[in-house]
Short mmCIF file of C-alpha atoms in Angstrom, two decimals:
data_model
loop_
_atom_site.label_atom_id
_atom_site.label_comp_id
_atom_site.label_asym_id
_atom_site.label_seq_id
_atom_site.Cartn_x
_atom_site.Cartn_y
_atom_site.Cartn_z
CA MET A 19 58.87 46.45 -8.49
CA ARG A 20 56.71 44.70 -11.06
CA LEU A 21 53.72 42.76 -9.80
CA TYR A 22 54.30 40.08 -12.44
CA PRO A 23 58.06 39.65 -12.85
CA TYR A 24 57.56 36.73 -15.23
CA SER A 25 54.99 38.43 -17.47
CA TRP A 26 57.20 38.06 -20.52
CA ARG A 27 57.12 34.30 -20.09
CA ARG A 28 53.34 34.27 -19.86
CA LYS A 29 53.10 36.34 -23.03
CA LEU A 30 55.51 33.97 -24.74
CA ARG A 31 53.48 30.94 -23.76
CA LYS A 32 50.34 32.38 -25.36
CA VAL A 33 51.95 31.97 -28.79
CA PRO A 34 51.75 28.22 -29.54
CA TYR A 35 54.91 27.88 -31.62
CA LEU A 36 57.02 30.04 -29.31
CA ARG A 37 55.56 28.31 -26.25
CA ASP A 38 56.46 24.87 -27.56
CA THR A 39 59.92 26.04 -28.58
CA TYR A 40 60.53 27.55 -25.15
CA ARG A 41 59.48 24.32 -23.42
CA TRP A 42 61.64 22.22 -25.72
CA LEU A 43 64.71 24.39 -25.09
CA ARG A 44 64.05 24.42 -21.35
CA ASP A 45 63.72 20.63 -21.24
CA CYS A 46 66.87 20.15 -23.35
CA TRP A 47 68.82 22.27 -20.89
CA HIS A 48 67.61 20.16 -17.97
CA TYR A 49 68.46 16.94 -19.83
CA PHE A 50 71.93 18.27 -20.60
CA CYS A 51 72.54 19.15 -16.94
CA PHE A 52 71.26 15.77 -15.73
CA VAL A 53 73.48 13.81 -18.10
CA LEU A 54 76.65 15.76 -17.28
CA PHE A 55 76.27 16.92 -13.71
CA ALA A 56 73.68 14.89 -11.74
CA ASP A 57 75.19 13.07 -8.77
CA VAL A 58 73.49 9.74 -9.44
CA PRO A 59 74.82 6.18 -9.72
CA LEU A 60 74.17 5.91 -13.47
CA SER A 61 76.52 5.75 -16.41
CA TYR A 62 76.16 8.31 -19.18
CA GLY A 63 74.49 5.68 -21.34
CA GLU A 64 72.03 4.80 -18.60
CA ARG A 65 71.21 8.47 -18.07
CA ILE A 66 70.47 8.97 -21.74
CA ALA A 67 68.32 5.82 -21.86
CA LEU A 68 66.37 7.04 -18.84
CA LEU A 69 65.80 10.46 -20.36
CA LYS A 70 64.50 8.89 -23.57
CA ARG A 71 61.86 7.06 -21.56
CA LEU A 72 60.95 10.21 -19.66
CA ARG A 73 60.66 12.19 -22.87
CA LYS A 74 58.38 9.57 -24.39
CA ALA A 75 56.11 9.77 -21.35
CA THR A 76 56.10 13.57 -21.44
CA LYS A 77 55.03 13.56 -25.09
CA GLY A 78 52.33 10.94 -24.50
CA ILE A 79 50.78 12.15 -21.23
CA ASP A 80 49.40 15.51 -20.15
CA CYS A 81 51.83 16.42 -17.34
CA ALA A 82 51.51 19.21 -14.78
CA HIS A 83 55.23 19.24 -13.92
CA THR A 84 58.33 20.35 -15.76
CA GLU A 85 61.15 17.98 -16.59
CA GLY A 86 63.52 20.00 -14.43
CA GLU A 87 61.29 19.63 -11.38
CA LEU A 88 60.95 15.89 -11.74
CA LEU A 89 64.64 15.36 -12.44
CA VAL A 90 65.47 17.01 -9.10
CA VAL A 91 63.22 14.48 -7.37
CA MET A 92 64.49 11.51 -9.37
CA ALA A 93 68.11 12.39 -8.69
CA GLY A 94 67.36 12.34 -4.97
CA MET A 95 65.59 8.99 -5.24
CA LEU A 96 68.43 7.45 -7.22
CA ALA A 97 70.93 8.61 -4.61
CA LEU A 98 69.07 6.89 -1.76
CA THR A 99 71.20 4.14 -0.24
CA PRO A 100 69.85 0.63 0.45
CA ASP A 101 70.01 1.26 4.21
CA VAL A 102 67.05 3.66 3.82
CA PRO A 103 64.15 1.18 3.79
CA GLY A 104 60.72 1.63 2.39
CA VAL A 105 58.42 2.30 -0.52
CA VAL A 106 58.01 5.46 -2.58
CA VAL A 107 54.71 7.30 -2.05
CA GLU A 108 53.21 9.76 -4.51
CA ALA A 109 50.26 11.92 -3.46
CA GLY A 110 48.45 13.55 -6.37
CA CYS A 111 49.13 12.02 -9.78
CA PHE A 112 46.85 13.92 -12.23
CA LYS A 113 47.00 11.85 -15.46
CA GLY A 114 49.79 9.55 -14.27
CA GLY A 115 52.73 11.23 -15.99
CA SER A 116 54.81 11.50 -12.83
CA SER A 117 53.65 8.03 -11.75
CA ALA A 118 54.90 6.48 -14.99
CA LYS A 119 58.26 8.20 -14.61
CA PHE A 120 58.67 7.36 -10.94
CA SER A 121 57.80 3.73 -11.66
CA VAL A 122 60.83 3.49 -13.94
CA ILE A 123 63.04 4.72 -11.11
CA CYS A 124 61.35 2.47 -8.57
CA LYS A 125 61.89 -0.64 -10.68
CA ARG A 126 65.57 0.17 -10.93
CA LEU A 127 65.75 0.69 -7.16
CA GLY A 128 63.71 -2.40 -6.33
CA ARG A 129 61.09 -0.35 -4.49
CA LYS A 130 57.31 -0.27 -4.71
CA LEU A 131 55.45 2.88 -5.77
CA ILE A 132 52.19 3.65 -3.97
CA VAL A 133 50.04 6.27 -5.69
CA TYR A 134 47.41 8.16 -3.70
CA ASP A 135 44.76 10.09 -5.61
CA SER A 136 41.03 10.67 -5.60
CA PHE A 137 40.95 10.14 -9.39
CA GLU A 138 38.18 12.74 -9.27
CA GLY A 139 40.32 15.87 -9.13
CA MET A 140 40.77 18.10 -6.14
CA PRO A 141 38.26 18.11 -3.27
CA GLU A 142 35.89 20.97 -2.71
CA ASN A 143 37.74 23.44 -0.54
CA ASP A 144 37.93 26.99 0.73
CA ASP A 145 41.72 27.09 1.05
CA PRO A 146 43.20 30.55 0.41
CA HIS A 147 45.15 31.10 -2.78
CA ASP A 148 44.96 34.85 -3.08
CA GLN A 149 48.70 35.48 -3.03
CA PRO A 150 50.66 35.49 -6.32
CA SER A 151 52.80 32.41 -6.76
CA LYS A 152 56.54 32.57 -7.29
CA PHE A 153 55.77 32.48 -11.00
CA GLY A 154 53.91 35.79 -10.66
CA PHE A 155 50.28 34.72 -11.05
CA THR A 156 47.42 33.76 -8.76
CA SER A 157 46.14 30.20 -9.03
CA HIS A 158 42.72 28.87 -8.04
CA TYR A 159 41.96 25.25 -7.30
CA PRO A 160 38.22 24.54 -7.37
CA GLY A 161 36.92 21.08 -6.68
CA GLY A 162 37.33 18.68 -9.61
CA ILE A 163 40.29 20.42 -11.22
CA TYR A 164 43.27 18.27 -12.26
CA ALA A 165 41.17 15.13 -12.52
CA GLY A 166 42.62 12.00 -14.04
CA ALA A 167 40.34 8.96 -14.23
CA TYR A 168 41.64 5.81 -12.56
CA GLN A 169 41.74 3.74 -15.74
CA GLU A 170 43.40 6.57 -17.65
CA VAL A 171 46.20 6.71 -15.08
CA VAL A 172 46.62 2.93 -15.03
CA ASP A 173 46.76 2.83 -18.84
CA ASN A 174 49.34 5.63 -18.97
CA VAL A 175 51.58 3.86 -16.47
CA ARG A 176 51.21 0.61 -18.40
CA ASN A 177 52.11 2.30 -21.70
CA TYR A 178 54.99 4.46 -20.47
CA GLY A 179 56.18 3.09 -17.15
CA GLU A 180 56.61 -0.09 -15.11
CA PRO A 181 53.13 -1.07 -13.90
CA GLU A 182 54.25 -4.09 -11.90
CA VAL A 183 55.81 -1.89 -9.19
CA CYS A 184 52.69 0.29 -8.75
CA SER A 185 49.79 0.16 -6.33
CA TYR A 186 46.94 2.68 -6.39
CA VAL A 187 44.94 3.98 -3.44
CA LYS A 188 41.72 5.65 -4.58
CA GLY A 189 39.91 8.19 -2.43
CA TRP A 190 40.31 11.41 -0.48
CA PHE A 191 43.51 11.63 1.56
CA ASP A 192 41.63 12.14 4.84
CA ASP A 193 39.99 8.75 4.29
CA THR A 194 42.81 6.72 2.77
CA MET A 195 46.02 7.82 4.51
CA PRO A 196 45.23 7.19 8.20
CA GLY A 197 46.55 3.81 9.24
CA PHE A 198 49.25 3.61 6.55
CA ASP A 199 51.94 1.57 8.28
CA GLN A 200 54.70 0.82 5.78
CA PRO A 201 58.16 2.41 5.98
CA ILE A 202 58.67 5.08 3.33
CA ALA A 203 61.95 5.94 1.59
CA ALA A 204 60.67 8.90 -0.44
CA ILE A 205 57.49 10.98 -0.60
CA TYR A 206 56.38 13.20 -3.49
CA LEU A 207 53.54 15.64 -2.90
CA ASP A 208 51.76 17.46 -5.71
CA VAL A 209 48.54 18.44 -3.99
CA ASP A 210 48.39 22.27 -4.32
CA LEU A 211 46.13 22.77 -1.30
CA PRO A 212 47.37 23.68 2.19
CA SER A 213 44.75 21.40 3.73
CA SER A 214 45.86 18.42 1.63
CA THR A 215 49.49 19.19 2.44
CA ARG A 216 48.73 19.08 6.17
CA THR A 217 46.94 15.73 5.77
CA CYS A 218 49.84 14.20 3.85
CA LEU A 219 52.47 15.43 6.31
CA LYS A 220 50.44 14.30 9.32
CA HIS A 221 49.98 10.74 8.07
CA LEU A 222 53.04 10.10 5.88
CA TYR A 223 55.96 11.95 7.46
CA PRO A 224 55.97 9.77 10.62
CA ARG A 225 56.49 6.72 8.35
CA LEU A 226 59.42 8.31 6.47
CA SER A 227 62.60 6.38 7.26
CA PRO A 228 65.59 8.22 8.73
CA GLY A 229 67.58 9.51 5.78
CA GLY A 230 64.45 9.41 3.62
CA LEU A 231 63.31 12.28 1.42
CA LEU A 232 60.11 14.27 1.19
CA TYR A 233 59.51 16.48 -1.85
CA SER A 234 56.74 18.95 -2.57
CA GLN A 235 56.11 20.29 -6.05
CA ASP A 236 54.05 23.11 -4.54
CA ALA A 237 56.86 25.37 -3.33
CA HIS A 238 55.67 28.10 -5.71
CA LEU A 239 52.44 28.45 -3.70
CA PRO A 240 52.79 30.70 -0.61
CA PRO A 241 49.91 29.05 1.36
CA VAL A 242 51.57 25.64 0.98
CA VAL A 243 54.98 27.03 1.92
CA ASP A 244 53.33 28.51 5.04
CA VAL A 245 52.36 24.98 6.11
CA PHE A 246 55.93 23.74 5.82
CA GLU A 247 57.27 26.76 7.69
CA ASP A 248 54.68 26.57 10.48
CA GLU A 249 56.60 25.54 13.59
CA GLN A 250 53.38 25.12 15.56
CA PHE A 251 51.94 22.71 12.99
CA TRP A 252 54.98 20.42 13.23
CA ARG A 253 54.89 20.40 17.02
CA ARG A 254 51.11 20.07 17.34
CA GLU A 255 50.43 17.47 14.64
CA LEU A 256 53.70 15.53 14.50
CA GLY A 257 55.26 16.19 17.90
CA ILE A 258 58.61 17.31 16.48
CA ALA A 259 60.48 20.49 15.74
CA LYS A 260 60.16 21.82 12.21
CA PRO A 261 62.82 20.13 10.05
CA GLN A 262 65.09 22.05 7.73
CA ILE A 263 63.20 22.98 4.57
CA ILE A 264 65.39 23.22 1.48
CA TYR A 265 64.21 25.16 -1.55
CA SER A 266 65.38 24.03 -4.96
CA ARG A 267 66.50 26.45 -7.64
CA HIS A 268 63.45 25.09 -9.48
CA LYS A 269 60.82 27.35 -7.90
CA GLY A 270 58.18 24.64 -7.63
CA ILE A 271 60.25 22.21 -5.54
CA LEU A 272 61.12 22.06 -1.86
CA TRP A 273 62.44 19.08 0.02
CA VAL A 274 63.24 17.68 3.45
CA ARG A 275 65.65 14.92 4.42
CA LYS A 276 64.56 13.22 7.62
CA ALA A 277 67.28 13.28 10.22
CA PRO A 278 68.64 10.02 11.64
CA ASN A 279 67.16 8.85 14.91
#
């Protein structure tokens, strides 16, 4: 068994032209699948128009996600029915690429997008990340990494998204999330740290409406997956049994649909 089963991809990505070609082909495949097969209430023309906006944002903003990952999340959001009340909450926005894209979806759905971020990068932490990810490499997340300045994020959303549906909450999650009292229709977590994942679940999941969706883009990180699979955490911090965790074919995405009351 190879320690790095995706080593050929890492070697490919070190060659700029081949790396860019690989990403372009990968994204084209995901666009093709979304247009033809996604179970969303959009016509083919509307799907193509949406993808053009997403592509423009991807080219203009430094994004830490793949198009395939975000399209999985967007398809779920678009399929939400009006009887699932609430806003969309994003935790961890980096440079605002995902925020700009989600804002387009939120405007169509008539929902507000609330973006939580420190706008200073990740907090100082001693969270373990010594296990190889599902992509075959070990990641480290020191304090300050993945920083996107507040004004940079706001400008990116204004240039590529729908700023009128967005609200921003600046600060560390431990300080800003307690007391949040609005119903939530969908949650998107891109926080990388187990500690941040626990904070988000503790304060946001109780506000998720029945039938609502929670997505994490950190399913490739074993320490984060351990949080989701920790039965004791769910019972101790949220007072419920662990919900069913569904893993997408895109290795970075997992999701939960909150059961009806």
